[in-house]
Amino acid sequence: MTQTDPSPLAIEFCGMPFSTPIVLLSGCVGFGEEYTRVKGFSNRDAGAVCLKGTTLEPRPGNRPHRVYETQAGMLNAIGLQNPGVDKVVNGILPSLDFSETRFIANVSGSSVEEYHEVTRRFDDSPIDAIEINISCPNVKEGGVAFGNDPAMSARVVEACRKATNKPLITKLSPNQTDIAGNARGCIEAGSDAFSVINTLMGMAIDIESRTPIIGNNQGGLSGPAIKPVALLKVHQVYQVCRDHNIPIIGQGGITSPEDAIEFIIAGASAIGIGTALFYDPLICSKINNGIEAYLNRHELPSVDRLVGTLQLHQQPAPKCGC
Amino acid sequence: MNKPHRDTLYLENAEILSHEAFAGEQFILRIVAPECATKAQPGSFVHLQCDPLQPMRRPISIMRVSPEEGWVDLLYKRVGTGTTLLSRRQPGESISLLGPIGQPFRPDPSRTKPLLIGGGVGMPPMVFLAESLYQERKKQPFVILGSEVPFPFNPQPSQLLLPELPADVIATMPLMDDWGIPCRLASQQDFAGCFQGYVTELARHWLISLNKQARGEVEIFSCGPHPMLEAVAELAAEFDLPCQVSLEEFMACGVGGCAGCVVEVQTAEGPVMKRVCVDGPVFEASKVF
């Protein structure tokens, strides 16, 4: 047997080896085993899998309808349905096969203290990393209410930092004015990486009943519809992260290798797949193959050589007074 | 590690064998999906890609399967963008199917008189269950199908007489006669040979006609619009009969990953949100209504 060359798709993300840049996104794949129902699907096709958002106590989640298709996308308002951190740590994590991929917890809460405590309990578990969800648009307290306030975002990150030495990934909301400024504050508070972006807040209305279709009235928009927004946010956050060597999981509407490559060029070290799985559960291997073909075509030895290689058009200097 | 759930759903690129349109925006789609045809059970559904432009699949219940010939029959109604795009797909084209998904109906071996009640696009699981009961030949089912638009088949006078019902209520789905399963049709519309009224009214007629011992053998299975299922659940409670219903909800992943398709289910520990896709779509009526 000869030693094979390392895969050009393999990356190191916050010190963790990822077999590919693909990260399966929180809320789309349950607690890591759901998609393995599909023959041909393997967690090995993803570098990491983010588990469903977890809180200190169990949460029932929102009333139906929780999902609704819109033009080129979908709204969701699940409301962090989860069995609580202790059940996740003691009941679910032991059933996961950590030889297949890296598993990342996603923590949420209604208070800074809850974020701290949930993170602390995951710290004492085999989980590989922790994603801080300060951008869930579908819960009344915490979530995006924290993520849209830079000072609050930093406080949450700081509290989680004190609870763990595992890699901390902060999931940023697009529903804010200055995402790059928020990222800067989170880096200072101890964030090791970012997920960019969470869903955009949206609504759909049943015109016959004149009521919102989503039970929670509003939901988070995902899918191809948000890709241009996500790409710009990754580009903006990368301007801050580049100098600190902080990696980004770029996400929002990726459905093809070309989409993934755009995000990597914009500055993402890894790319998140969520809504696209719903349409094609076997999309990971297609995206992996497509990225690899692109690397070959451009004679790049590994995917990390592509990260942040965007060459902006030079803009003419603004004229005074215009 | 013991992971029996793994590799239980199949993605199949299913060729369309036929795609027949019926009055009332109804369509019957026959597609080649051998894995699904072999493994589906009554109550199972498939998650279909209607069109490459649609980001979400559509859950559609299975009406018939042929494990020998490898096809699956689906009945659906054109109601929105997804099903409109689906209705344009032609024989010879392929369509991506994920399935078979869901917990099936679980008839109680000790009850010999299954009462199957299907309404509108809720008819398919009842047809599937009836065909499976016909193949097992262990029970004496009675089937009631209801529709407010013309039925997606040619109703015929049944050769299987039911003296306990009004003589003019004689129309059936021809396949049911072929299987030797008594079946009657109900509609608010004035359709020839059909019971004019709700499916639950016809079911009540039939239940009342049974003696106490026979009624104790009945178990109800149902699928249809929400108000109909609610009425069926009430009927079952009134006659103290077990009842399983198949539910529908907007659905994203179809594999249990997103918890988007939930329904509130009463349990010993209180109400919990269960996923219609993998925890259902079949639930005990008394737990969801």
Coordinates of C-alpha atoms in Angstrom, one line a residue:
Chain A
M1 CA 0.0 0.0 0.0
T2 CA 1.4 3.4 -0.9
Q3 CA 0.8 6.6 1.0
T4 CA -1.8 8.6 -0.9
D5 CA -1.4 12.3 -1.4
P6 CA -3.5 14.4 1.0
S7 CA -6.9 15.3 -0.5
P8 CA -6.9 18.8 -2.1
L9 CA -10.2 19.3 -0.3
A10 CA -8.8 18.7 3.2
I11 CA -8.5 21.8 5.3
E12 CA -7.6 22.6 8.9
F13 CA -10.3 24.7 10.6
C14 CA -9.4 26.2 14.0
G15 CA -7.0 23.3 14.4
M16 CA -9.5 20.7 13.4
P17 CA -8.9 18.5 10.4
F18 CA -11.9 18.7 8.0
S19 CA -11.9 16.1 5.2
T20 CA -13.7 18.6 2.9
P21 CA -14.7 22.3 3.3
I22 CA -18.4 21.3 3.5
V23 CA -20.1 21.9 6.8
L24 CA -23.7 20.7 7.2
L25 CA -25.6 23.5 8.9
S26 CA -27.3 23.6 12.2
G27 CA -31.1 23.0 12.1
C28 CA -30.9 21.1 8.8
V29 CA -29.6 17.8 9.9
G30 CA -31.1 17.2 13.3
F31 CA -28.6 15.8 15.7
G32 CA -26.3 14.3 13.1
E33 CA -27.9 11.0 12.2
E34 CA -31.1 12.0 10.4
Y35 CA -29.7 12.2 6.9
T36 CA -28.0 8.9 7.2
R37 CA -31.4 7.4 6.5
V38 CA -30.8 8.2 2.9
K39 CA -28.9 5.5 1.1
G40 CA -25.7 7.0 -0.4
F41 CA -25.5 9.8 2.1
S42 CA -22.6 9.8 4.4
N43 CA -21.4 12.2 7.1
R44 CA -17.9 11.5 5.7
D45 CA -18.8 13.7 2.7
A46 CA -18.8 16.7 5.0
G47 CA -15.9 18.1 6.9
A48 CA -18.2 18.9 9.8
V49 CA -21.8 18.6 10.9
C50 CA -23.4 21.3 13.1
L51 CA -26.0 19.9 15.4
K52 CA -29.4 21.4 16.1
G53 CA -29.5 24.5 18.2
T54 CA -29.4 23.5 21.9
T55 CA -30.6 25.3 25.0
L56 CA -30.3 24.6 28.7
E57 CA -33.8 23.3 29.1
P58 CA -35.9 21.4 26.5
R59 CA -37.9 23.6 24.1
P60 CA -41.0 22.5 22.2
G61 CA -40.4 24.9 19.4
N62 CA -42.9 27.0 17.5
R63 CA -46.4 26.1 16.4
P64 CA -46.9 25.0 12.7
H65 CA -46.6 26.0 10.0
R66 CA -42.9 26.1 10.4
V67 CA -41.7 26.0 6.8
Y68 CA -42.9 27.6 3.6
E69 CA -41.4 27.7 0.1
T70 CA -41.0 31.2 -1.4
Q71 CA -39.5 32.3 -4.7
A72 CA -36.1 30.6 -4.9
G73 CA -36.0 30.0 -1.1
M74 CA -37.9 29.0 2.0
L75 CA -39.0 30.5 5.2
N76 CA -38.6 28.6 8.4
A77 CA -39.4 29.3 12.1
I78 CA -38.7 26.1 14.0
G79 CA -38.1 27.9 17.3
L80 CA -35.1 25.9 18.6
Q81 CA -37.0 22.7 19.3
N82 CA -34.5 20.6 21.2
P83 CA -34.4 18.2 24.2
G84 CA -32.1 20.4 26.3
V85 CA -28.3 20.2 26.6
D86 CA -28.1 17.3 29.1
K87 CA -30.1 15.0 26.9
V88 CA -27.9 16.0 23.9
V89 CA -24.6 15.5 25.8
N90 CA -25.6 12.3 27.6
G91 CA -28.1 10.7 25.2
I92 CA -27.2 11.8 21.7
L93 CA -23.4 12.5 21.5
P94 CA -22.5 8.9 22.7
S95 CA -24.5 7.6 19.7
L96 CA -22.6 9.7 17.1
D97 CA -19.7 8.2 15.1
F98 CA -16.9 10.7 15.6
S99 CA -14.7 8.8 13.1
E100 CA -17.0 9.9 10.3
T101 CA -16.7 13.7 10.6
R102 CA -16.3 16.5 13.1
F103 CA -19.4 17.4 15.1
I104 CA -20.1 21.0 16.2
A105 CA -22.6 21.9 18.8
N106 CA -24.8 24.9 18.3
V107 CA -25.7 26.7 21.5
S108 CA -28.5 29.2 22.1
G109 CA -30.1 30.8 25.1
S110 CA -32.3 33.6 26.4
S111 CA -29.6 35.1 28.6
V112 CA -25.9 35.5 28.6
E113 CA -25.8 33.1 31.6
E114 CA -27.6 30.4 29.6
Y115 CA -25.2 30.6 26.7
H116 CA -22.4 30.3 29.2
E117 CA -23.9 27.3 30.9
V118 CA -24.8 25.4 27.8
T119 CA -21.3 26.0 26.4
R120 CA -19.8 24.7 29.7
R121 CA -21.8 21.5 29.5
F122 CA -20.6 20.9 25.9
D123 CA -17.1 21.7 27.0
D124 CA -17.2 18.6 29.1
S125 CA -18.2 16.4 26.1
P126 CA -16.5 14.9 23.1
I127 CA -17.9 17.6 20.8
D128 CA -15.3 19.0 18.5
A129 CA -16.3 22.7 18.5
I130 CA -19.1 25.0 19.6
E131 CA -21.1 27.4 17.4
I132 CA -22.7 30.3 19.2
N133 CA -26.1 31.0 17.7
I134 CA -26.6 34.7 18.3
S135 CA -28.6 35.1 15.2
C136 CA -31.7 32.8 15.4
P137 CA -34.5 35.0 14.1
N138 CA -37.2 32.7 15.5
V139 CA -37.2 33.0 19.2
K140 CA -38.5 35.8 21.4
E141 CA -35.5 36.3 23.6
G142 CA -31.8 35.8 22.8
G143 CA -31.0 34.8 19.3
V144 CA -31.0 37.7 16.8
A145 CA -31.9 40.2 19.6
F146 CA -28.4 39.5 20.9
G147 CA -26.8 39.2 17.5
N148 CA -27.9 42.6 16.2
D149 CA -26.4 44.4 19.2
P150 CA -22.6 44.4 18.8
A151 CA -22.1 45.0 22.6
M152 CA -24.4 42.1 23.4
S153 CA -22.9 39.9 20.8
A154 CA -19.4 40.4 22.4
R155 CA -20.8 39.8 25.9
V156 CA -22.2 36.4 24.8
V157 CA -19.0 35.4 23.1
E158 CA -17.0 36.5 26.1
A159 CA -19.2 34.4 28.4
C160 CA -18.9 31.3 26.2
R161 CA -15.1 31.9 25.9
K162 CA -14.9 31.6 29.7
A163 CA -16.7 28.3 29.6
T164 CA -14.5 26.5 27.0
N165 CA -11.2 26.1 25.3
K166 CA -12.8 24.3 22.3
P167 CA -13.0 26.3 19.1
L168 CA -15.8 28.9 19.2
I169 CA -17.6 29.8 16.0
T170 CA -19.9 32.8 16.2
K171 CA -22.9 32.6 13.8
L172 CA -23.5 36.2 12.6
S173 CA -26.9 37.6 11.6
P174 CA -27.3 39.4 8.3
N175 CA -30.1 41.4 9.9
Q176 CA -27.8 44.2 11.1
T177 CA -26.2 47.3 9.8
D178 CA -22.5 46.7 10.4
I179 CA -21.7 43.0 10.3
A180 CA -18.0 43.6 10.0
G181 CA -18.0 45.8 13.1
N182 CA -19.8 43.2 15.0
A183 CA -17.3 40.5 13.9
R184 CA -14.5 42.7 15.1
G185 CA -16.1 42.9 18.6
C186 CA -16.6 39.1 18.7
I187 CA -12.9 38.5 17.7
E188 CA -11.8 40.7 20.6
A189 CA -14.2 38.8 22.9
G190 CA -12.6 35.5 21.9
S191 CA -14.4 34.1 18.8
D192 CA -12.1 31.7 16.9
A193 CA -14.2 31.7 13.7
F194 CA -17.5 32.8 12.1
S195 CA -20.5 31.4 10.4
V196 CA -21.7 33.9 7.9
I197 CA -24.7 34.2 7.5
N198 CA -27.8 33.0 9.4
T199 CA -31.2 33.5 7.7
L200 CA -32.7 36.8 6.7
M201 CA -35.9 37.7 8.5
G202 CA -39.0 37.4 6.3
M203 CA -42.7 36.9 6.1
A204 CA -45.4 35.3 3.8
I205 CA -49.1 36.1 4.0
D206 CA -52.2 34.0 3.2
I207 CA -54.3 36.6 1.4
E208 CA -57.6 34.7 1.9
S209 CA -57.3 34.5 5.7
R210 CA -55.1 37.6 5.9
T211 CA -52.8 35.8 8.3
P212 CA -49.1 35.0 8.2
I213 CA -48.5 31.5 6.8
I214 CA -45.7 30.8 9.3
G215 CA -47.1 30.0 12.8
N216 CA -44.5 32.3 14.4
N217 CA -45.7 35.1 12.0
Q218 CA -42.2 35.6 10.7
G219 CA -39.4 33.3 9.8
G220 CA -35.9 33.1 8.5
L221 CA -35.3 33.1 4.7
S222 CA -32.8 30.7 3.3
G223 CA -32.0 29.2 -0.1
P224 CA -30.7 30.6 -3.4
A225 CA -32.7 33.8 -2.9
I226 CA -30.2 35.0 -0.2
K227 CA -27.0 33.9 -1.9
P228 CA -25.9 37.4 -3.2
V229 CA -26.5 38.9 0.3
A230 CA -24.6 36.1 2.0
L231 CA -21.7 36.5 -0.4
L232 CA -21.3 40.2 0.2
K233 CA -21.5 39.6 4.0
V234 CA -18.7 37.0 3.8
H235 CA -16.7 39.4 1.8
Q236 CA -17.2 42.2 4.4
V237 CA -16.5 40.0 7.4
Y238 CA -13.4 38.6 5.6
Q239 CA -11.9 42.1 5.5
V240 CA -11.8 41.9 9.3
C241 CA -10.9 38.3 9.7
R242 CA -8.0 38.2 7.2
D243 CA -5.7 40.1 9.5
H244 CA -6.5 37.9 12.5
N245 CA -6.3 34.6 10.7
I246 CA -9.9 33.9 11.7
P247 CA -11.7 31.5 9.4
I248 CA -15.2 31.8 8.1
I249 CA -17.9 29.2 7.2
G250 CA -19.6 30.9 4.3
Q251 CA -23.2 30.0 3.9
G252 CA -26.5 31.1 2.4
G253 CA -28.0 29.6 -0.7
I254 CA -25.2 27.4 -1.9
T255 CA -26.6 24.8 -4.3
S256 CA -23.7 24.0 -6.6
P257 CA -19.9 23.7 -6.7
E258 CA -19.8 27.1 -8.4
D259 CA -21.7 28.7 -5.6
A260 CA -19.3 27.1 -3.1
I261 CA -16.3 28.4 -5.0
E262 CA -17.7 31.9 -5.1
F263 CA -17.9 31.8 -1.3
I264 CA -14.4 30.5 -1.0
I265 CA -13.1 33.2 -3.3
A266 CA -14.9 35.8 -1.2
G267 CA -13.1 34.6 1.9
A268 CA -14.8 31.5 3.3
S269 CA -12.4 28.7 4.4
A270 CA -15.4 26.3 4.7
I271 CA -18.8 26.4 3.2
G272 CA -22.2 25.6 4.7
I273 CA -24.9 23.5 3.1
G274 CA -28.4 23.6 4.5
T275 CA -31.5 24.2 2.4
A276 CA -29.9 22.6 -0.7
L277 CA -29.8 19.2 1.1
F278 CA -33.6 19.3 1.2
Y279 CA -33.7 19.4 -2.6
D280 CA -30.8 17.0 -3.1
P281 CA -29.7 14.9 -0.1
L282 CA -26.7 13.7 -2.0
I283 CA -25.4 17.1 -2.9
C284 CA -22.2 17.0 -0.8
S285 CA -20.4 14.6 -3.0
K286 CA -21.4 16.6 -6.1
I287 CA -20.0 19.8 -4.5
N288 CA -16.8 18.1 -3.4
N289 CA -16.2 16.7 -6.9
G290 CA -17.0 20.1 -8.5
I291 CA -14.6 21.9 -6.2
E292 CA -11.9 19.4 -6.9
A293 CA -12.4 19.7 -10.6
Y294 CA -12.1 23.4 -10.4
L295 CA -8.9 23.2 -8.4
N296 CA -7.4 20.8 -11.0
R297 CA -8.5 23.2 -13.8
H298 CA -6.9 26.1 -12.1
E299 CA -3.8 24.1 -11.1
L300 CA -4.3 24.8 -7.4
P301 CA -2.9 22.1 -5.1
S302 CA -5.4 22.6 -2.3
V303 CA -8.6 24.4 -1.6
D304 CA -7.1 26.7 1.0
R305 CA -5.1 28.4 -1.8
L306 CA -8.4 29.7 -3.2
V307 CA -9.6 31.4 0.0
G308 CA -10.0 35.1 -0.3
T309 CA -8.5 35.3 -3.7
L310 CA -11.2 37.8 -4.9
Q311 CA -9.7 40.6 -7.0
L312 CA -11.9 43.6 -6.7
H313 CA -12.4 46.0 -9.6
Q314 CA -10.4 49.2 -9.0
Q315 CA -12.9 52.0 -8.4
P316 CA -12.1 55.5 -9.6
A317 CA -11.4 57.9 -6.8
P318 CA -14.5 59.8 -5.8
K319 CA -14.7 63.3 -7.0
C320 CA -15.0 66.0 -4.5
G321 CA -18.5 67.2 -3.9
C322 CA -20.4 64.5 -5.8
Chain B
M1 CA -22.7 1.2 16.4
N2 CA -26.2 -0.1 16.0
K3 CA -27.8 2.3 13.5
P4 CA -30.8 0.5 12.0
H5 CA -32.3 3.7 10.6
R6 CA -29.4 4.1 8.1
D7 CA -29.9 3.5 4.4
T8 CA -33.7 3.1 4.7
L9 CA -34.7 5.8 2.3
Y10 CA -33.8 5.8 -1.4
L11 CA -33.2 8.5 -3.9
E12 CA -34.4 7.3 -7.3
N13 CA -34.3 9.0 -10.6
A14 CA -37.8 7.8 -11.6
E15 CA -39.0 7.6 -15.2
I16 CA -42.5 8.8 -15.7
L17 CA -44.5 5.9 -17.3
S18 CA -47.8 7.7 -17.5
H19 CA -49.3 11.0 -16.2
E20 CA -53.0 11.1 -16.4
A21 CA -55.2 14.2 -15.8
F22 CA -58.6 14.0 -14.3
A23 CA -61.4 16.6 -13.6
G24 CA -60.9 18.7 -10.6
E25 CA -57.2 19.3 -11.1
Q26 CA -56.4 15.7 -10.2
F27 CA -53.5 13.8 -11.7
I28 CA -52.3 10.2 -11.4
L29 CA -48.6 9.8 -11.9
R30 CA -47.0 6.3 -12.5
I31 CA -43.2 6.3 -12.1
V32 CA -40.5 3.7 -12.1
A33 CA -39.0 3.4 -8.6
P34 CA -38.1 -0.2 -7.8
E35 CA -36.6 0.4 -4.4
C36 CA -39.6 2.4 -3.3
A37 CA -42.1 0.0 -4.9
T38 CA -40.5 -2.9 -2.9
K39 CA -40.2 -1.2 0.4
A40 CA -43.2 1.1 0.7
Q41 CA -46.0 0.2 3.1
P42 CA -49.5 1.6 3.3
G43 CA -49.1 5.1 4.7
S44 CA -45.7 5.7 3.2
F45 CA -45.1 8.7 1.1
V46 CA -42.5 10.0 -1.3
H47 CA -40.8 13.4 -1.5
L48 CA -40.7 14.5 -5.1
Q49 CA -38.7 17.1 -7.0
C50 CA -41.4 18.8 -8.9
D51 CA -39.1 21.0 -11.0
P52 CA -35.5 22.1 -10.9
L53 CA -36.6 25.6 -10.2
Q54 CA -38.3 24.8 -7.0
P55 CA -36.1 24.7 -3.9
M56 CA -38.4 22.4 -2.0
R57 CA -39.6 18.9 -2.7
R58 CA -43.3 18.0 -2.3
P59 CA -44.5 15.1 -0.1
I60 CA -47.1 13.0 -1.9
S61 CA -48.7 9.8 -0.5
I62 CA -48.4 6.5 -2.3
M63 CA -51.6 5.0 -3.9
R64 CA -50.3 1.8 -5.3
V65 CA -47.1 0.0 -5.9
S66 CA -46.0 -3.0 -8.0
P67 CA -42.9 -4.6 -6.5
E68 CA -42.8 -7.0 -9.5
E69 CA -42.9 -4.3 -12.1
G70 CA -41.2 -1.6 -10.0
W71 CA -43.7 1.2 -10.4
V72 CA -45.3 3.5 -7.9
D73 CA -48.7 5.3 -8.4
L74 CA -49.2 8.8 -6.9
L75 CA -52.4 10.8 -6.9
Y76 CA -52.1 14.6 -6.4
K77 CA -54.1 17.7 -6.9
R78 CA -52.8 20.8 -8.6
V79 CA -53.0 23.5 -5.9
G80 CA -49.9 25.7 -6.1
T81 CA -46.7 26.4 -8.0
G82 CA -45.0 23.1 -7.2
T83 CA -47.8 20.8 -8.2
T84 CA -48.5 23.0 -11.3
L85 CA -44.9 22.5 -12.4
L86 CA -45.2 18.8 -11.6
S87 CA -48.4 18.5 -13.7
R88 CA -46.4 19.6 -16.7
R89 CA -43.9 16.7 -16.5
Q90 CA -44.3 14.2 -19.4
P91 CA -44.0 10.5 -19.7
G92 CA -40.4 9.5 -20.6
E93 CA -39.0 12.3 -18.4
S94 CA -37.4 11.5 -15.1
I95 CA -38.2 12.9 -11.7
S96 CA -36.2 12.6 -8.5
L97 CA -38.0 10.7 -5.8
L98 CA -37.0 10.2 -2.1
G99 CA -38.8 7.4 -0.3
P100 CA -40.5 5.5 1.0
I101 CA -40.8 7.8 4.0
G102 CA -42.8 7.5 7.2
Q103 CA -44.3 5.2 9.7
P104 CA -47.1 3.1 8.0
F105 CA -50.5 2.2 9.3
R106 CA -50.3 -0.6 11.8
P107 CA -53.5 -2.6 11.8
D108 CA -54.3 -4.4 15.1
P109 CA -54.1 -8.1 14.3
S110 CA -57.0 -8.8 16.7
R111 CA -59.5 -6.5 14.9
T112 CA -61.0 -8.1 11.8
K113 CA -63.1 -5.2 10.4
P114 CA -60.9 -2.3 9.2
L115 CA -62.9 0.8 8.2
L116 CA -61.0 2.8 5.7
I117 CA -62.1 6.5 5.1
G118 CA -60.3 8.6 2.5
G119 CA -61.2 12.0 1.3
G120 CA -59.9 13.9 -1.8
V121 CA -56.1 13.5 -2.1
G122 CA -56.4 11.5 1.1
M123 CA -57.7 8.6 -0.9
P124 CA -54.3 7.2 -2.0
P125 CA -53.2 5.7 1.4
M126 CA -56.6 4.1 1.7
V127 CA -56.3 2.5 -1.7
F128 CA -52.8 1.3 -0.8
L129 CA -54.0 -0.1 2.5
A130 CA -57.0 -1.8 0.9
E131 CA -54.8 -3.5 -1.7
S132 CA -52.5 -4.7 1.0
L133 CA -55.4 -6.1 3.1
Y134 CA -56.7 -7.8 -0.1
Q135 CA -53.3 -9.4 -0.6
E136 CA -53.3 -10.7 3.0
R137 CA -56.9 -11.9 2.9
K138 CA -57.2 -12.0 6.7
K139 CA -59.8 -9.3 7.3
Q140 CA -63.1 -7.9 6.0
P141 CA -62.4 -4.3 5.3
F142 CA -65.0 -1.7 4.3
V143 CA -63.8 1.4 2.4
I144 CA -65.4 4.8 2.1
L145 CA -64.0 7.3 -0.4
G146 CA -65.2 10.9 -0.5
S147 CA -64.7 13.6 -3.1
E148 CA -66.2 17.0 -3.9
V149 CA -64.8 16.9 -7.5
P150 CA -65.4 13.9 -9.9
F151 CA -63.5 10.8 -8.6
P152 CA -60.2 10.2 -10.4
F153 CA -61.5 6.9 -11.7
N154 CA -64.8 5.7 -13.3
P155 CA -67.2 4.9 -10.5
Q156 CA -69.2 1.7 -11.3
P157 CA -72.1 0.0 -9.5
S158 CA -70.6 -2.5 -7.1
Q159 CA -71.2 -6.2 -7.4
L160 CA -70.6 -6.5 -3.7
L161 CA -74.0 -5.8 -2.1
L162 CA -74.3 -4.2 1.3
P163 CA -78.0 -4.6 2.5
E164 CA -77.3 -2.4 5.5
L165 CA -76.8 0.6 3.3
P166 CA -79.4 2.5 1.2
A167 CA -79.8 0.6 -2.1
D168 CA -79.0 3.6 -4.2
V169 CA -75.6 4.0 -2.6
I170 CA -74.0 1.6 -5.0
A171 CA -71.1 3.3 -6.7
T172 CA -67.6 2.0 -6.0
M173 CA -64.0 2.3 -7.2
P174 CA -63.8 -0.6 -9.7
L175 CA -60.4 -1.8 -8.3
M176 CA -62.1 -2.5 -5.0
D177 CA -64.6 -4.8 -6.6
D178 CA -61.7 -6.6 -8.3
W179 CA -60.2 -7.1 -4.9
G180 CA -63.5 -8.2 -3.4
I181 CA -63.5 -5.3 -1.0
P182 CA -66.8 -3.6 -0.3
C183 CA -66.4 0.1 -1.0
R184 CA -68.8 3.1 -1.3
L185 CA -68.4 6.6 -2.4
A186 CA -69.6 9.8 -0.8
S187 CA -69.9 13.4 -2.0
Q188 CA -71.9 16.5 -1.2
Q189 CA -72.3 16.7 -5.0
D190 CA -75.0 14.8 -6.8
F191 CA -72.9 12.1 -8.2
A192 CA -74.7 9.0 -9.5
G193 CA -74.7 6.0 -7.1
C194 CA -72.8 8.0 -4.4
F195 CA -74.0 8.7 -0.9
Q196 CA -74.9 12.4 -0.8
G197 CA -73.3 13.7 2.4
Y198 CA -70.1 13.4 4.4
V199 CA -68.0 10.3 4.5
T200 CA -68.5 10.3 8.3
E201 CA -72.3 10.2 7.9
L202 CA -72.0 7.1 5.7
A203 CA -69.5 5.6 8.2
R204 CA -72.0 6.2 10.9
H205 CA -74.8 4.4 8.9
W206 CA -72.5 1.4 8.5
L207 CA -71.3 1.3 12.2
I208 CA -74.9 1.5 13.5
S209 CA -75.9 -1.4 11.2
L210 CA -73.3 -3.7 12.9
N211 CA -74.2 -5.7 16.0
K212 CA -72.2 -4.9 19.1
Q213 CA -69.8 -7.8 18.7
A214 CA -69.1 -6.9 15.0
R215 CA -68.6 -3.3 16.0
G216 CA -66.0 -4.3 18.5
E217 CA -64.0 -5.7 15.6
V218 CA -63.8 -2.4 13.9
E219 CA -60.7 -0.2 13.6
I220 CA -60.6 3.0 11.6
F221 CA -57.9 4.2 9.2
S222 CA -58.2 7.6 7.6
C223 CA -56.6 10.2 5.5
G224 CA -58.0 13.5 4.1
P225 CA -58.6 17.1 4.8
H226 CA -58.1 18.3 8.3
P227 CA -61.8 19.0 9.1
M228 CA -62.7 15.5 7.8
L229 CA -60.1 13.9 9.9
E230 CA -61.3 15.8 12.9
A231 CA -64.9 14.4 12.3
V232 CA -63.5 10.9 11.8
A233 CA -61.6 11.2 15.1
E234 CA -64.9 12.3 16.8
L235 CA -66.7 9.4 15.3
A236 CA -64.1 7.0 16.5
A237 CA -64.2 8.4 20.0
E238 CA -68.0 8.2 20.0
F239 CA -68.0 4.5 19.1
D240 CA -64.9 3.9 21.2
L241 CA -62.9 2.6 18.3
P242 CA -59.2 2.8 17.7
C243 CA -58.4 5.2 14.9
Q244 CA -55.2 5.9 13.0
V245 CA -54.9 9.0 10.7
S246 CA -52.4 10.1 8.2
L247 CA -51.5 13.8 8.4
E248 CA -50.0 16.3 6.0
E249 CA -47.9 19.4 6.8
F250 CA -45.6 21.7 4.8
M251 CA -42.3 19.8 4.7
A252 CA -38.7 20.7 4.0
C253 CA -36.2 17.8 4.4
G254 CA -38.5 14.7 4.7
V255 CA -35.9 12.8 6.6
G256 CA -36.3 14.2 10.2
G257 CA -33.5 16.7 10.0
C258 CA -35.2 20.0 10.1
A259 CA -38.3 19.6 12.4
G260 CA -40.2 21.7 10.0
C261 CA -43.3 19.5 9.6
V262 CA -44.4 19.0 13.1
V263 CA -47.8 18.3 14.7
E264 CA -48.6 18.5 18.4
V265 CA -49.0 15.0 19.8
Q266 CA -50.3 14.2 23.3
T267 CA -48.1 11.9 25.3
A268 CA -47.8 10.6 28.8
E269 CA -45.3 13.3 29.4
G270 CA -47.6 16.0 28.0
P271 CA -47.8 17.5 24.5
V272 CA -44.8 17.2 22.3
M273 CA -44.0 18.3 18.7
K274 CA -43.6 15.2 16.5
R275 CA -42.3 15.3 12.9
V276 CA -44.9 14.3 10.4
C277 CA -42.2 12.9 8.1
V278 CA -40.4 10.3 10.1
D279 CA -42.5 10.1 13.4
G280 CA -45.7 10.1 11.2
P281 CA -47.4 10.6 8.9
V282 CA -49.6 8.1 10.7
F283 CA -50.7 9.0 14.2
E284 CA -53.3 7.8 16.6
A285 CA -56.3 10.1 16.1
S286 CA -56.9 10.5 19.8
K287 CA -53.4 11.9 20.3
V288 CA -53.5 14.6 17.6
F289 CA -57.2 15.8 17.7

